Amino acid sequence: MKQILVSAALLVTGAAGAAYAQSGQKLVPDFAQLQYAGSIGWMGVGAGYEFFNRRVRTHLQYGYVPPDKGGRLHLLSGAVFYQPVRIKAGARWEINPLDIGFKASYQFGNNYFFNLPSRYPPNYYWWKPALRMHLATESSITRKLRRNASIRSVSAYLEFNTNDLYLVSYVLNAGSLRVTEVVKAGLGIRVGF
Amino acid sequence: MRIKSGIRCLTLLAVLAFLTSCDQFEFSPNQYFDHSSPSNLNAQNLARLRQHAADDTVTIVFAGDTQRWYAEQERFVNKVNSLENVDLVLLAGDISDFGLLQEFKWVHKRLSELRVPYFAIIGNHDMVANGRQIFRQMFGELNYSFVYGGIKFIAHNTNGLEAPGEHIPDLGWLAHELQNTERARHIITVSHVPPFNPAEFGPESLEPYTQLLQNTPNLLLSLHGHVHQHQDYSPFGDNVRYMTSFSFEQSAFVLLRIVNGQVIKSTIPY
């Protein structure tokens, strides 16, 4: 488990570091975000980097669910998004109708195993309760700020996601489960530096 | 204009997401409850059952292992609703497949269409991740009993492999319940994992468990799920009749009519 977290962190920071080393800039993230819901925390804070002229972005997020919202839960998630379409609306606004992405979330705690405990026969449970894989979309609107400002842009976004276990349930049920039952939403604000 | 339409579009999306249902905003697949998850369903269903005047026949739909078979659940509900004189449905565990809140809600959404009350018993899959907390919140105690139509139903947790060292099954509780202080005419026990496989049931509790059942007068049936096939036999050479349910995948359930201590069994496909 630790190895995965470490390698995920290395992957994100390492790749970003390499990209920044070339351009000779600092290792500060390109953006930070605050997110409500989206299956990776009641509230979550994250930061990440953008690549290829902002077509690809990746981030890590820590999320928390308080006891009165169905927890107490701590989650760490990583995401990669691709932005196929950008609509410029004047000099200051940009609309991103549908970014597509992939998220992996790790649920901390003893109730969620990553490797099947040895007391079980092999393959007794085939999935890993600690790790969820999500497919996601994001729609956002961005307000660009002045070029020399410390904050480059502010975006508001609406995200939809489903995860591996919901998808398995959906696909194996011949239309009984509805899309609205397996797709979950989140809202967030992203600040670009 | 483009900005305005963009903003409008996003606003509309957000509002739609809110309106279709706030269930859309999920905090974690592992959350124990959300603002619309039901609670105390077993107690509510018991209250409904009590409103129903018992006659000399108690008719039970005996099923188990709903896990992940949602289309089958809808057909099951239609079939059960088409039958007259059913008193209650016993669901012998594995309500969910992954122990996730959403699954419990998906199953309940479908089974709540049943005309008769249903009673959930916890299965091993319902104990994965936060399943136990979810079950407790949604259905109630993991071990419970009630008397209806002169029969005492004793529902309990036998998923010992999920939590070693926690005394599952709770033999002290079970022994007390089997004493039948309510003086019901007959007893039916129901749990998920049957005591057929020592490694799964718990090698230490298997013999005391089967002994307890064996020493209980008026025990009609020991009902279980888990094995995904209907079995009806006495594997321990005693007088205890063990019966296991079909899973929902098999699109059939067992109908039990109990008249004066006689069990009349039929298999109903759907």
Short mmCIF file of C-alpha atoms in Angstrom, two decimals:
data_model
loop_
_atom_site.label_atom_id
_atom_site.label_comp_id
_atom_site.label_asym_id
_atom_site.label_seq_id
_atom_site.Cartn_x
_atom_site.Cartn_y
_atom_site.Cartn_z
CA MET A 1 0.00 0.00 0.00
CA LYS A 2 2.67 2.44 1.07
CA GLN A 3 4.61 1.65 -2.09
CA ILE A 4 1.63 2.61 -4.21
CA LEU A 5 1.13 5.90 -2.42
CA VAL A 6 4.80 6.69 -2.68
CA SER A 7 4.98 5.78 -6.34
CA ALA A 8 1.82 7.76 -7.11
CA ALA A 9 3.28 10.77 -5.36
CA LEU A 10 6.60 10.30 -7.14
CA LEU A 11 4.87 9.93 -10.47
CA VAL A 12 3.02 13.18 -10.08
CA THR A 13 5.75 15.23 -8.51
CA GLY A 14 8.52 13.58 -10.53
CA ALA A 15 6.86 14.15 -13.87
CA ALA A 16 6.03 17.67 -12.90
CA GLY A 17 9.53 18.23 -11.62
CA ALA A 18 11.04 17.06 -14.90
CA ALA A 19 8.75 19.33 -16.87
CA TYR A 20 9.64 22.25 -14.68
CA ALA A 21 13.34 21.55 -14.59
CA GLN A 22 13.37 21.96 -18.35
CA SER A 23 11.58 25.26 -18.25
CA GLY A 24 13.67 26.31 -15.29
CA GLN A 25 10.72 27.17 -13.10
CA LYS A 26 9.94 26.35 -9.51
CA LEU A 27 8.20 23.21 -8.28
CA VAL A 28 5.09 25.03 -7.09
CA PRO A 29 1.88 23.42 -8.36
CA ASP A 30 0.06 24.96 -11.32
CA PHE A 31 -3.23 24.90 -9.50
CA ALA A 32 -4.95 24.16 -6.22
CA GLN A 33 -8.57 23.14 -5.77
CA LEU A 34 -11.31 22.77 -3.23
CA GLN A 35 -13.92 20.14 -3.96
CA TYR A 36 -17.30 19.19 -2.55
CA ALA A 37 -18.35 15.49 -2.91
CA GLY A 38 -17.37 13.62 -6.07
CA SER A 39 -16.88 10.34 -4.11
CA ILE A 40 -13.47 11.38 -2.79
CA GLY A 41 -14.45 13.24 0.37
CA TRP A 42 -17.23 15.46 1.71
CA MET A 43 -14.70 18.24 1.20
CA GLY A 44 -11.29 17.81 -0.33
CA VAL A 45 -8.25 19.92 -1.05
CA GLY A 46 -5.87 19.16 -3.87
CA ALA A 47 -3.09 20.51 -6.03
CA GLY A 48 -1.53 19.51 -9.31
CA TYR A 49 0.20 20.27 -12.56
CA GLU A 50 -0.76 20.96 -16.15
CA PHE A 51 1.03 19.62 -19.23
CA PHE A 52 0.89 19.93 -23.01
CA ASN A 53 -0.52 23.42 -23.11
CA ARG A 54 -2.96 22.56 -20.32
CA ARG A 55 -4.51 19.73 -22.35
CA VAL A 56 -3.57 17.27 -19.60
CA ARG A 57 -3.64 17.90 -15.89
CA THR A 58 -2.96 15.70 -12.93
CA HIS A 59 -3.54 16.25 -9.24
CA LEU A 60 -3.55 14.70 -5.80
CA GLN A 61 -6.37 15.36 -3.36
CA TYR A 62 -6.97 14.67 0.30
CA GLY A 63 -10.63 14.27 1.21
CA TYR A 64 -12.44 14.01 4.51
CA VAL A 65 -15.92 12.81 5.44
CA PRO A 66 -17.00 13.92 8.95
CA PRO A 67 -19.06 11.57 11.16
CA ASP A 68 -22.29 13.49 10.61
CA LYS A 69 -21.90 13.21 6.83
CA GLY A 70 -21.45 9.42 6.83
CA GLY A 71 -17.86 9.03 8.06
CA ARG A 72 -15.36 9.52 9.63
CA LEU A 73 -13.37 8.76 6.49
CA HIS A 74 -10.02 9.85 5.10
CA LEU A 75 -9.29 9.46 1.41
CA LEU A 76 -6.34 10.16 -0.82
CA SER A 77 -6.97 10.34 -4.53
CA GLY A 78 -5.04 11.00 -7.68
CA ALA A 79 -6.49 12.02 -11.02
CA VAL A 80 -5.50 12.56 -14.63
CA PHE A 81 -7.79 14.58 -16.89
CA TYR A 82 -7.68 15.32 -20.61
CA GLN A 83 -9.24 18.47 -22.04
CA PRO A 84 -10.32 17.83 -25.63
CA VAL A 85 -12.42 20.96 -26.17
CA ARG A 86 -11.92 24.54 -25.08
CA ILE A 87 -14.25 27.37 -25.95
CA LYS A 88 -12.82 30.85 -25.67
CA ALA A 89 -15.44 33.38 -24.74
CA GLY A 90 -13.85 36.76 -25.05
CA ALA A 91 -10.46 37.57 -23.60
CA ARG A 92 -11.29 36.65 -20.02
CA TRP A 93 -13.53 33.60 -20.12
CA GLU A 94 -13.07 30.01 -21.15
CA ILE A 95 -15.54 27.15 -21.14
CA ASN A 96 -14.51 23.52 -21.01
CA PRO A 97 -17.64 21.56 -21.86
CA LEU A 98 -16.39 18.05 -21.15
CA ASP A 99 -12.99 16.97 -19.88
CA ILE A 100 -12.54 13.25 -19.42
CA GLY A 101 -10.50 11.68 -16.69
CA PHE A 102 -9.51 8.82 -14.51
CA LYS A 103 -9.25 8.86 -10.72
CA ALA A 104 -7.92 6.37 -8.22
CA SER A 105 -8.91 6.75 -4.59
CA TYR A 106 -7.45 5.13 -1.52
CA GLN A 107 -9.59 4.73 1.59
CA PHE A 108 -7.56 4.79 4.81
CA GLY A 109 -8.62 2.50 7.66
CA ASN A 110 -8.64 -1.04 8.97
CA ASN A 111 -12.04 -1.88 7.51
CA TYR A 112 -10.67 -1.75 3.97
CA PHE A 113 -8.11 -4.29 2.89
CA PHE A 114 -5.75 -3.79 -0.02
CA ASN A 115 -4.52 -7.37 0.04
CA LEU A 116 -6.95 -10.12 0.96
CA PRO A 117 -6.21 -11.10 4.60
CA SER A 118 -4.66 -14.56 4.93
CA ARG A 119 -7.61 -16.01 6.85
CA TYR A 120 -9.66 -16.15 3.65
CA PRO A 121 -9.41 -18.86 0.98
CA PRO A 122 -7.72 -17.48 -2.18
CA ASN A 123 -9.93 -15.12 -4.24
CA TYR A 124 -12.72 -15.17 -1.62
CA TYR A 125 -13.26 -11.50 -2.47
CA TRP A 126 -11.86 -10.44 -5.84
CA TRP A 127 -11.88 -6.66 -5.34
CA LYS A 128 -9.89 -4.35 -3.06
CA PRO A 129 -12.16 -2.37 -0.71
CA ALA A 130 -9.31 0.10 -0.07
CA LEU A 131 -8.86 1.11 -3.71
CA ARG A 132 -11.48 2.42 -6.12
CA MET A 133 -10.92 3.27 -9.77
CA HIS A 134 -13.16 6.00 -11.13
CA LEU A 135 -14.07 7.23 -14.58
CA ALA A 136 -14.93 10.91 -14.50
CA THR A 137 -16.00 13.89 -16.55
CA GLU A 138 -15.63 17.53 -15.72
CA SER A 139 -17.35 20.62 -17.09
CA SER A 140 -15.95 23.96 -16.08
CA ILE A 141 -15.98 27.66 -16.64
CA THR A 142 -12.77 29.64 -16.15
CA ARG A 143 -12.23 33.32 -15.48
CA LYS A 144 -8.74 34.40 -16.51
CA LEU A 145 -7.10 37.13 -14.45
CA ARG A 146 -4.48 39.69 -15.38
CA ARG A 147 -1.23 38.29 -16.74
CA ASN A 148 0.97 39.60 -13.95
CA ALA A 149 -1.40 38.64 -11.13
CA SER A 150 -0.26 35.93 -8.69
CA ILE A 151 -3.47 34.07 -9.38
CA ARG A 152 -3.73 33.28 -13.10
CA SER A 153 -7.28 31.96 -13.22
CA VAL A 154 -10.28 30.82 -11.22
CA SER A 155 -12.50 27.96 -12.40
CA ALA A 156 -15.75 26.47 -11.18
CA TYR A 157 -16.42 22.89 -12.14
CA LEU A 158 -19.04 20.17 -12.03
CA GLU A 159 -17.74 16.63 -12.02
CA PHE A 160 -19.44 13.30 -12.61
CA ASN A 161 -17.88 9.96 -11.77
CA THR A 162 -18.59 6.30 -11.44
CA ASN A 163 -16.33 3.60 -10.08
CA ASP A 164 -15.25 0.08 -10.97
CA LEU A 165 -17.72 -1.62 -8.60
CA TYR A 166 -20.71 0.49 -9.65
CA LEU A 167 -19.79 -0.14 -13.29
CA VAL A 168 -19.61 -3.89 -12.74
CA SER A 169 -23.06 -3.73 -11.10
CA TYR A 170 -24.41 -1.62 -13.95
CA VAL A 171 -23.00 -3.66 -16.81
CA LEU A 172 -24.14 -7.01 -15.38
CA ASN A 173 -27.71 -5.91 -14.84
CA ALA A 174 -29.37 -5.74 -18.20
CA GLY A 175 -30.80 -2.25 -17.76
CA SER A 176 -32.16 -2.67 -14.26
CA LEU A 177 -29.75 -0.23 -12.62
CA ARG A 178 -30.20 3.27 -13.98
CA VAL A 179 -27.37 5.58 -15.00
CA THR A 180 -28.48 8.04 -12.31
CA GLU A 181 -27.98 5.31 -9.72
CA VAL A 182 -24.34 4.68 -10.61
CA VAL A 183 -23.14 8.17 -11.59
CA LYS A 184 -22.20 10.52 -8.76
CA ALA A 185 -21.46 14.24 -8.80
CA GLY A 186 -19.09 16.72 -7.26
CA LEU A 187 -18.53 20.48 -7.40
CA GLY A 188 -15.30 22.40 -7.05
CA ILE A 189 -13.31 25.58 -7.39
CA ARG A 190 -9.85 25.57 -8.92
CA VAL A 191 -7.31 28.36 -8.68
CA GLY A 192 -4.50 28.52 -11.26
CA PHE A 193 -1.12 30.03 -10.35
CA MET B 1 -23.54 35.96 -25.67
CA ARG B 2 -21.36 32.86 -25.66
CA ILE B 3 -20.35 33.52 -22.07
CA LYS B 4 -23.92 33.88 -21.02
CA SER B 5 -25.03 30.71 -22.73
CA GLY B 6 -22.07 28.88 -21.24
CA ILE B 7 -22.89 30.03 -17.76
CA ARG B 8 -26.52 29.23 -18.32
CA CYS B 9 -25.60 25.76 -19.52
CA LEU B 10 -23.43 25.06 -16.48
CA THR B 11 -26.02 26.48 -14.10
CA LEU B 12 -28.65 24.31 -15.70
CA LEU B 13 -26.42 21.25 -15.33
CA ALA B 14 -25.79 22.01 -11.66
CA VAL B 15 -29.45 22.65 -10.95
CA LEU B 16 -30.40 19.47 -12.80
CA ALA B 17 -27.93 17.51 -10.75
CA PHE B 18 -29.51 18.89 -7.59
CA LEU B 19 -33.03 18.32 -8.79
CA THR B 20 -32.71 14.80 -10.14
CA SER B 21 -31.65 13.90 -6.63
CA CYS B 22 -29.18 15.09 -4.09
CA ASP B 23 -28.12 11.45 -3.90
CA GLN B 24 -25.93 12.44 -6.80
CA PHE B 25 -23.46 14.08 -4.44
CA GLU B 26 -21.50 11.19 -2.99
CA PHE B 27 -18.79 11.71 -0.38
CA SER B 28 -17.28 8.24 -0.59
CA PRO B 29 -18.51 4.84 -1.80
CA ASN B 30 -17.66 3.76 1.77
CA GLN B 31 -19.80 6.30 3.62
CA TYR B 32 -22.09 4.66 6.22
CA PHE B 33 -25.22 6.66 5.40
CA ASP B 34 -26.40 9.66 3.44
CA HIS B 35 -29.27 12.09 3.80
CA SER B 36 -31.76 9.75 2.14
CA SER B 37 -30.67 6.33 3.38
CA PRO B 38 -33.46 4.65 5.34
CA SER B 39 -33.08 3.46 8.91
CA ASN B 40 -34.59 0.81 11.20
CA LEU B 41 -36.21 -1.09 8.35
CA ASN B 42 -36.47 -4.40 10.22
CA ALA B 43 -38.30 -2.72 13.12
CA GLN B 44 -40.60 -0.87 10.72
CA ASN B 45 -41.34 -4.08 8.88
CA LEU B 46 -42.03 -5.86 12.17
CA ALA B 47 -44.55 -3.16 13.04
CA ARG B 48 -46.19 -3.70 9.63
CA LEU B 49 -46.22 -7.46 10.19
CA ARG B 50 -47.93 -7.00 13.55
CA GLN B 51 -50.79 -5.07 11.91
CA HIS B 52 -51.48 -8.17 9.89
CA ALA B 53 -53.85 -10.53 11.70
CA ALA B 54 -52.19 -13.94 11.90
CA ASP B 55 -54.29 -16.93 10.92
CA ASP B 56 -53.47 -20.62 11.39
CA THR B 57 -51.03 -20.62 8.47
CA VAL B 58 -47.79 -18.67 8.39
CA THR B 59 -46.53 -18.27 4.82
CA ILE B 60 -42.89 -17.34 4.35
CA VAL B 61 -40.99 -16.41 1.21
CA PHE B 62 -37.49 -17.70 1.90
CA ALA B 63 -34.75 -16.11 -0.24
CA GLY B 64 -31.17 -14.95 0.08
CA ASP B 65 -28.17 -13.47 -1.70
CA THR B 66 -29.69 -10.53 -3.56
CA GLN B 67 -26.15 -9.31 -4.17
CA ARG B 68 -25.75 -7.54 -7.51
CA TRP B 69 -28.77 -9.18 -9.19
CA TYR B 70 -31.04 -6.18 -9.57
CA ALA B 71 -33.12 -7.23 -12.58
CA GLU B 72 -33.88 -10.48 -10.73
CA GLN B 73 -34.95 -8.48 -7.67
CA GLU B 74 -37.56 -6.68 -9.74
CA ARG B 75 -38.94 -9.96 -11.09
CA PHE B 76 -38.85 -11.43 -7.57
CA VAL B 77 -40.94 -8.55 -6.24
CA ASN B 78 -43.50 -8.94 -9.01
CA LYS B 79 -43.80 -12.66 -8.34
CA VAL B 80 -44.12 -12.31 -4.57
CA ASN B 81 -46.70 -9.53 -4.98
CA SER B 82 -48.76 -11.81 -7.22
CA LEU B 83 -49.08 -14.44 -4.47
CA GLU B 84 -51.93 -14.32 -1.98
CA ASN B 85 -51.54 -14.86 1.75
CA VAL B 86 -47.79 -14.33 2.04
CA ASP B 87 -46.99 -13.08 5.53
CA LEU B 88 -43.33 -12.15 5.27
CA VAL B 89 -40.10 -12.43 3.29
CA LEU B 90 -36.90 -13.67 4.92
CA LEU B 91 -33.74 -12.51 3.18
CA ALA B 92 -30.92 -14.72 4.42
CA GLY B 93 -27.94 -12.44 3.94
CA ASP B 94 -25.63 -11.00 1.30
CA ILE B 95 -27.93 -8.09 0.62
CA SER B 96 -24.92 -6.38 -0.96
CA ASP B 97 -21.96 -7.71 -2.91
CA PHE B 98 -19.27 -5.18 -1.94
CA GLY B 99 -20.60 -3.94 1.41
CA LEU B 100 -21.32 -0.50 -0.09
CA LEU B 101 -24.10 1.89 0.93
CA GLN B 102 -25.28 2.39 -2.64
CA GLU B 103 -25.86 -1.35 -3.06
CA PHE B 104 -27.99 -1.51 0.08
CA LYS B 105 -29.99 1.42 -1.25
CA TRP B 106 -30.37 -0.09 -4.72
CA VAL B 107 -31.64 -3.36 -3.21
CA HIS B 108 -34.00 -1.63 -0.78
CA LYS B 109 -35.37 0.61 -3.52
CA ARG B 110 -36.49 -2.54 -5.33
CA LEU B 111 -37.60 -4.61 -2.34
CA SER B 112 -39.54 -1.70 -0.86
CA GLU B 113 -42.07 -2.43 -3.63
CA LEU B 114 -42.97 -5.68 -1.87
CA ARG B 115 -46.53 -5.69 -0.52
CA VAL B 116 -45.41 -7.73 2.49
CA PRO B 117 -42.70 -6.91 5.03
CA TYR B 118 -39.21 -8.25 4.44
CA PHE B 119 -36.56 -9.01 7.04
CA ALA B 120 -32.85 -8.70 6.29
CA ILE B 121 -30.24 -10.95 7.89
CA ILE B 122 -26.57 -10.00 7.61
CA GLY B 123 -24.32 -11.94 5.22
CA ASN B 124 -20.54 -12.13 4.89
CA HIS B 125 -20.51 -9.73 1.93
CA ASP B 126 -22.49 -7.28 4.06
CA MET B 127 -19.58 -7.20 6.51
CA VAL B 128 -16.91 -6.13 4.00
CA ALA B 129 -15.69 -2.52 4.38
CA ASN B 130 -18.34 -0.59 6.39
CA GLY B 131 -21.14 -3.03 5.64
CA ARG B 132 -21.81 -3.77 9.29
CA GLN B 133 -22.35 -0.12 10.17
CA ILE B 134 -24.51 0.29 7.08
CA PHE B 135 -26.60 -2.77 7.93
CA ARG B 136 -27.03 -1.64 11.54
CA GLN B 137 -28.04 1.85 10.46
CA MET B 138 -30.39 0.69 7.74
CA PHE B 139 -31.93 -2.52 9.11
CA GLY B 140 -31.08 -2.57 12.83
CA GLU B 141 -29.44 -5.12 15.13
CA LEU B 142 -27.41 -7.92 13.59
CA ASN B 143 -28.95 -10.44 16.01
CA TYR B 144 -32.68 -10.11 16.59
CA SER B 145 -35.79 -12.16 17.16
CA PHE B 146 -39.54 -11.77 16.96
CA VAL B 147 -42.65 -13.91 17.38
CA TYR B 148 -45.34 -14.04 14.74
CA GLY B 149 -48.18 -16.53 14.34
CA GLY B 150 -46.88 -18.64 17.20
CA ILE B 151 -43.43 -18.96 15.62
CA LYS B 152 -40.32 -17.41 17.08
CA PHE B 153 -37.92 -16.26 14.37
CA ILE B 154 -34.31 -15.96 15.54
CA ALA B 155 -32.18 -14.05 13.02
CA HIS B 156 -28.46 -13.88 13.71
CA ASN B 157 -24.98 -13.27 12.40
CA THR B 158 -22.96 -16.40 11.54
CA ASN B 159 -20.28 -14.73 9.39
CA GLY B 160 -17.47 -15.68 11.75
CA LEU B 161 -14.73 -15.59 9.13
CA GLU B 162 -15.24 -11.84 8.70
CA ALA B 163 -14.28 -10.90 12.24
CA PRO B 164 -12.14 -13.47 14.03
CA GLY B 165 -12.08 -13.09 17.80
CA GLU B 166 -15.45 -11.33 17.95
CA HIS B 167 -17.52 -14.37 18.98
CA ILE B 168 -19.58 -14.69 15.83
CA PRO B 169 -22.02 -16.39 16.14
CA ASP B 170 -22.85 -15.06 19.58
CA LEU B 171 -23.57 -18.43 21.22
CA GLY B 172 -24.57 -16.90 24.57
CA TRP B 173 -27.18 -14.70 22.90
CA LEU B 174 -28.39 -17.60 20.76
CA ALA B 175 -28.69 -19.96 23.76
CA HIS B 176 -30.75 -17.36 25.58
CA GLU B 177 -33.06 -16.82 22.60
CA LEU B 178 -33.49 -20.56 22.09
CA GLN B 179 -34.80 -20.84 25.65
CA ASN B 180 -37.97 -19.34 24.16
CA THR B 181 -39.09 -17.32 27.15
CA GLU B 182 -41.96 -16.06 24.96
CA ARG B 183 -43.27 -19.65 24.89
CA ALA B 184 -43.82 -19.59 21.14
CA ARG B 185 -45.09 -22.90 19.78
CA HIS B 186 -42.30 -23.27 17.25
CA ILE B 187 -38.88 -21.82 16.47
CA ILE B 188 -37.21 -21.03 13.16
CA THR B 189 -33.59 -19.85 13.16
CA VAL B 190 -32.22 -17.95 10.18
CA SER B 191 -28.67 -16.85 9.42
CA HIS B 192 -26.41 -16.51 6.41
CA VAL B 193 -23.48 -18.95 6.59
CA PRO B 194 -24.66 -22.51 7.34
CA PRO B 195 -22.57 -24.65 9.72
CA PHE B 196 -21.51 -27.02 6.94
CA ASN B 197 -17.94 -25.86 6.39
CA PRO B 198 -15.85 -25.64 9.61
CA ALA B 199 -13.23 -23.31 8.10
CA GLU B 200 -15.88 -20.80 7.07
CA PHE B 201 -18.18 -21.14 10.05
CA GLY B 202 -15.44 -21.18 12.65
CA PRO B 203 -14.15 -24.55 13.84
CA GLU B 204 -14.64 -23.69 17.53
CA SER B 205 -18.23 -22.58 17.25
CA LEU B 206 -19.49 -25.22 14.83
CA GLU B 207 -20.09 -28.00 17.31
CA PRO B 208 -21.56 -25.89 20.14
CA TYR B 209 -23.82 -24.22 17.55
CA THR B 210 -25.19 -27.43 16.10
CA GLN B 211 -25.55 -28.82 19.63
CA LEU B 212 -27.61 -25.81 20.66
CA LEU B 213 -29.97 -26.33 17.74
CA GLN B 214 -30.13 -30.05 18.35
CA ASN B 215 -31.15 -29.51 21.97
CA THR B 216 -33.94 -27.09 21.11
CA PRO B 217 -37.39 -28.64 21.20
CA ASN B 218 -39.88 -27.31 18.65
CA LEU B 219 -37.16 -26.12 16.27
CA LEU B 220 -38.80 -26.40 12.87
CA LEU B 221 -36.03 -25.22 10.58
CA SER B 222 -32.53 -23.77 10.50
CA LEU B 223 -32.54 -21.47 7.46
CA HIS B 224 -29.40 -20.18 5.67
CA GLY B 225 -28.17 -18.52 2.49
CA HIS B 226 -24.61 -18.29 1.22
CA VAL B 227 -24.27 -21.53 -0.80
CA HIS B 228 -26.40 -20.27 -3.74
CA GLN B 229 -28.33 -23.52 -4.04
CA HIS B 230 -31.42 -24.88 -2.39
CA GLN B 231 -30.66 -27.69 0.03
CA ASP B 232 -32.98 -29.34 2.53
CA TYR B 233 -31.48 -32.02 4.73
CA SER B 234 -30.11 -33.01 8.13
CA PRO B 235 -26.34 -33.27 7.67
CA PHE B 236 -25.46 -33.99 11.29
CA GLY B 237 -27.52 -37.11 11.83
CA ASP B 238 -29.72 -35.30 14.34
CA ASN B 239 -33.28 -34.08 13.94
CA VAL B 240 -32.36 -30.57 12.89
CA ARG B 241 -33.61 -29.72 9.40
CA TYR B 242 -31.20 -27.35 7.64
CA MET B 243 -32.46 -25.54 4.60
CA THR B 244 -30.57 -23.17 2.28
CA SER B 245 -32.09 -20.64 -0.12
CA PHE B 246 -31.71 -20.11 -3.82
CA SER B 247 -29.69 -17.04 -4.70
CA PHE B 248 -31.36 -14.34 -6.79
CA GLU B 249 -29.20 -15.37 -9.72
CA GLN B 250 -31.20 -18.59 -9.87
CA SER B 251 -34.52 -16.75 -10.21
CA ALA B 252 -36.40 -18.95 -7.77
CA PHE B 253 -37.41 -18.87 -4.14
CA VAL B 254 -38.72 -21.31 -1.57
CA LEU B 255 -42.24 -20.82 -0.24
CA LEU B 256 -42.82 -22.24 3.22
CA ARG B 257 -46.34 -22.71 4.56
CA ILE B 258 -46.41 -23.61 8.20
CA VAL B 259 -49.58 -25.11 9.58
CA ASN B 260 -49.65 -26.58 13.09
CA GLY B 261 -45.93 -27.24 13.06
CA GLN B 262 -46.03 -28.91 9.64
CA VAL B 263 -43.78 -27.37 6.96
CA ILE B 264 -45.26 -27.44 3.47
CA LYS B 265 -42.57 -26.46 1.00
CA SER B 266 -42.77 -25.41 -2.62
CA THR B 267 -40.32 -23.91 -5.09
CA ILE B 268 -41.47 -20.85 -7.02
CA PRO B 269 -39.54 -19.79 -10.15
CA TYR B 270 -39.75 -16.20 -11.34
#
